[in-house]
CSV table of C-alpha atoms in Angstrom, one decimal:
chain,number,residue,atom,x,y,z
A,473,MET,CA,0.0,0.1,-0.1
A,474,THR,CA,1.3,3.4,-0.8
A,475,LEU,CA,1.5,6.5,1.1
A,476,GLU,CA,-1.1,8.1,-0.8
A,477,GLU,CA,-3.5,5.0,-0.5
A,478,VAL,CA,-2.9,5.1,3.1
A,479,LEU,CA,-3.6,8.9,3.6
A,480,SER,CA,-6.9,8.7,1.5
A,481,GLN,CA,-7.9,5.8,3.7
A,482,LYS,CA,-7.4,7.5,6.9
A,483,SER,CA,-9.3,10.4,5.3
A,484,ALA,CA,-12.2,8.3,4.2
A,485,GLU,CA,-12.4,6.8,7.8
A,486,ARG,CA,-12.3,10.4,9.6
A,487,ALA,CA,-14.9,11.4,7.1
A,488,GLN,CA,-17.4,8.6,8.2
A,489,CYS,CA,-16.7,9.5,11.9
A,490,THR,CA,-17.7,13.1,11.2
A,491,GLY,CA,-21.0,12.1,9.5
A,492,LYS,CA,-22.7,11.8,12.8
A,493,ALA,CA,-21.0,15.1,14.1
A,494,LEU,CA,-22.4,16.8,10.7
A,495,GLU,CA,-25.7,15.7,11.2
A,496,GLU,CA,-26.0,16.6,15.6
A,497,VAL,CA,-24.7,20.2,14.3
A,498,LEU,CA,-27.3,20.8,11.5
A,499,VAL,CA,-30.2,19.6,14.1
A,500,THR,CA,-29.0,21.7,16.5
A,501,ALA,CA,-28.3,24.8,13.9
A,502,MET,CA,-31.7,24.3,12.7
A,503,ASP,CA,-33.3,24.6,16.6
A,504,ASN,CA,-31.4,28.0,16.9
A,505,ALA,CA,-32.5,29.1,13.7
A,506,SER,CA,-29.1,29.3,12.2
A,507,LEU,CA,-29.1,27.2,9.4
A,508,THR,CA,-29.8,28.5,5.7
A,509,VAL,CA,-30.7,26.1,2.9
A,510,GLY,CA,-30.8,26.3,-0.8
A,511,VAL,CA,-28.0,27.8,-3.1
A,512,TYR,CA,-29.6,31.3,-3.7
A,513,GLU,CA,-30.5,32.0,-0.3
A,514,CYS,CA,-27.1,30.8,1.0
A,515,ALA,CA,-25.6,33.4,-1.8
A,516,LYS,CA,-27.6,35.8,-0.2
A,517,VAL,CA,-26.2,35.2,3.4
A,518,MET,CA,-22.7,35.4,2.0
A,519,ASN,CA,-23.2,38.8,0.3
A,520,LEU,CA,-25.2,40.3,2.9
A,521,ASP,CA,-23.4,39.0,6.3
A,522,PRO,CA,-20.0,36.8,5.5
A,523,ASP,CA,-18.9,36.9,9.1
A,524,SER,CA,-22.0,35.2,10.2
A,525,VAL,CA,-21.2,32.4,7.9
A,526,SER,CA,-19.4,29.5,10.3
A,527,PHE,CA,-19.7,26.2,8.0
A,528,CYS,CA,-21.0,25.4,4.8
A,529,VAL,CA,-21.9,22.1,3.0
A,530,LEU,CA,-22.5,21.3,-0.6
A,531,ALA,CA,-24.7,18.2,-1.6
A,532,VAL,CA,-24.5,16.5,-5.0
A,533,ASP,CA,-26.7,13.9,-6.4
A,534,GLU,CA,-26.9,12.4,-9.8
A,535,ASP,CA,-27.6,15.5,-11.5
A,536,PHE,CA,-24.8,17.3,-10.6
A,537,GLU,CA,-22.7,16.1,-13.7
A,538,CYS,CA,-25.2,17.4,-15.8
A,539,ASP,CA,-26.1,20.8,-14.3
A,540,ILE,CA,-23.1,23.2,-15.4
A,541,ALA,CA,-25.1,26.4,-13.8
A,542,LEU,CA,-24.7,24.4,-10.2
A,543,GLN,CA,-21.3,23.6,-11.1
A,544,ILE,CA,-20.4,27.2,-11.4
A,545,HIS,CA,-22.4,27.8,-8.3
A,546,PHE,CA,-20.5,25.3,-6.5
A,547,THR,CA,-17.1,27.0,-7.9
A,548,LEU,CA,-18.1,30.3,-6.4
A,549,ILE,CA,-19.3,29.2,-2.9
A,550,GLN,CA,-16.3,27.2,-2.6
A,551,SER,CA,-14.0,30.3,-3.6
A,552,PHE,CA,-16.1,32.6,-1.2
A,553,CYS,CA,-15.3,29.7,2.0
A,554,PHE,CA,-11.7,29.7,0.8
A,555,ASP,CA,-11.5,33.4,0.5
A,556,ASN,CA,-13.5,34.1,4.0
A,557,ASP,CA,-11.8,31.0,6.0
A,558,ILE,CA,-15.0,29.1,6.2
A,559,SER,CA,-14.9,25.5,6.6
A,560,ILE,CA,-16.8,23.3,3.8
A,561,VAL,CA,-17.4,19.8,3.2
A,562,ARG,CA,-19.0,18.0,0.8
A,563,VAL,CA,-22.0,15.2,0.7
A,564,SER,CA,-22.9,12.6,-1.6
A,565,ASP,CA,-26.4,12.0,-0.4
A,566,LYS,CA,-28.4,15.4,-1.1
A,567,GLN,CA,-31.8,13.2,0.0
A,568,ARG,CA,-30.5,12.5,3.4
A,569,LEU,CA,-29.4,15.8,3.9
A,570,ALA,CA,-32.7,17.3,2.7
A,571,GLU,CA,-34.2,14.8,5.2
A,572,ILE,CA,-32.4,16.4,8.2
A,573,VAL,CA,-32.5,20.2,7.5
A,574,ALA,CA,-36.2,20.3,5.4
A,575,ASP,CA,-38.5,22.4,7.5
A,576,LYS,CA,-40.9,23.0,4.4
A,577,SER,CA,-41.5,21.2,0.9
A,578,GLU,CA,-39.3,23.5,-1.5
A,579,GLN,CA,-36.2,23.3,0.8
A,580,LEU,CA,-35.9,19.5,-0.3
A,581,GLU,CA,-35.7,20.3,-3.8
A,582,ASP,CA,-32.8,22.9,-3.3
A,583,ALA,CA,-30.9,21.3,-0.3
A,584,HIS,CA,-27.5,21.8,-2.4
A,585,CYS,CA,-26.1,24.1,0.0
A,586,VAL,CA,-26.5,24.7,3.7
A,587,LEU,CA,-25.0,27.2,5.7
A,588,ILE,CA,-24.4,27.2,9.4
A,589,THR,CA,-24.4,30.7,10.9
A,590,VAL,CA,-23.6,32.5,14.0
A,591,ARG,CA,-25.9,34.7,15.4
A,592,PRO,CA,-24.6,38.7,15.2
A,593,ALA,CA,-24.4,40.6,18.2
A,594,ASN,CA,-27.1,43.2,17.3
A,595,GLN,CA,-30.0,40.5,17.2
A,596,SER,CA,-32.7,41.6,18.7
A,597,ALA,CA,-33.6,41.3,22.7
A,598,ALA,CA,-36.6,39.0,22.2
A,599,CYS,CA,-34.5,36.6,20.5
A,600,VAL,CA,-31.8,36.6,22.9
A,601,LYS,CA,-34.7,36.0,25.5
A,602,ARG,CA,-36.3,32.9,23.3
A,603,GLU,CA,-32.5,31.7,23.1
A,604,HIS,CA,-32.1,31.8,27.2
A,605,ALA,CA,-35.2,30.2,27.6
A,606,CYS,CA,-34.2,27.3,25.4
A,607,GLU,CA,-30.5,27.2,27.2
A,608,PHE,CA,-31.5,24.9,29.9
A,609,ARG,CA,-33.1,22.1,27.4
A,610,LEU,CA,-30.0,22.5,25.3
A,611,LEU,CA,-27.5,22.7,28.0
A,612,PHE,CA,-25.3,19.5,27.1
A,613,LEU,CA,-25.4,20.1,23.6
A,614,LEU,CA,-25.1,23.6,23.1
A,615,LYS,CA,-22.9,26.2,25.3
A,616,GLN,CA,-25.0,29.6,25.0
A,617,ASN,CA,-23.1,32.6,24.9
A,618,PRO,CA,-25.4,35.3,26.6
A,619,SER,CA,-23.3,38.3,25.7
A,620,ASP,CA,-23.6,37.9,22.2
A,621,GLY,CA,-26.6,35.5,21.4
A,622,SER,CA,-24.4,33.3,19.4
A,623,TRP,CA,-23.8,29.5,20.2
A,624,GLU,CA,-20.7,27.5,20.2
A,625,ASP,CA,-21.4,23.4,19.7
A,626,PRO,CA,-18.5,20.7,20.5
A,627,SER,CA,-19.6,18.8,17.4
A,628,LEU,CA,-19.0,22.0,15.1
A,629,GLU,CA,-15.5,22.3,16.8
A,630,LYS,CA,-14.8,18.7,15.7
A,631,LEU,CA,-16.1,19.4,12.4
A,632,HIS,CA,-14.1,22.5,12.0
A,633,LEU,CA,-11.0,20.6,13.0
A,634,PHE,CA,-11.6,17.5,11.0
A,635,CYS,CA,-11.8,20.4,7.6
A,636,GLU,CA,-8.6,21.7,9.0
A,637,GLU,CA,-6.8,18.3,9.1
A,638,SER,CA,-8.1,17.7,5.5
A,639,ARG,CA,-6.5,20.9,4.3
A,640,SER,CA,-3.5,20.2,5.6
A,641,LEU,CA,-3.7,16.7,3.5
A,642,ASN,CA,-4.6,18.9,0.5
A,643,ASP,CA,-8.4,17.8,0.4
A,644,TRP,CA,-9.6,21.1,0.5
A,645,VAL,CA,-13.4,19.9,0.2
A,646,PRO,CA,-13.3,16.6,2.2
A,647,GLU,CA,-16.6,14.5,1.5
A,648,ILE,CA,-18.3,13.2,4.5
A,649,SER,CA,-20.6,10.3,4.4
A,650,LEU,CA,-24.0,11.3,6.7
A,651,PRO,CA,-25.3,8.4,8.9
A,652,GLY,CA,-28.6,6.7,7.6
A,653,ARG,CA,-31.5,6.5,9.6
């Protein structure tokens, strides 16, 4: 076995282990209204408030190879993420990603891009109060920062470390396998 094969095998094992972490982060972000779903919606967020973007997930499906417009969007999104130090991963099961993040029917169609955002410090006081009411329920999954309304998730930190390690192995957009139901 060559060194490249060993490195790619280790990368694949790491990607499988991080699938569960990605699912946990997506669910937590959805519960905290920190999730943006859809290529165009994600592009709007990146354009209007790039500092709020913490993590990006790109999902491919069987139509990806034939959809030139989607490939161009992915290239632009990847470039934006690289330029702004945003961790980015790819998943090959768009349908499973849509099952995790969808809260309305139109999101099932456009789950090719998902952003996890952190809340800006200037959010309304009502939102902060609502977050603090949920804080006790999410105590073990989520660490709230009451001073700025943002949240930190240990699984999100694991994903950031996974992306950093992948980049050190020249795997700039690592692929993660989401666990099945």
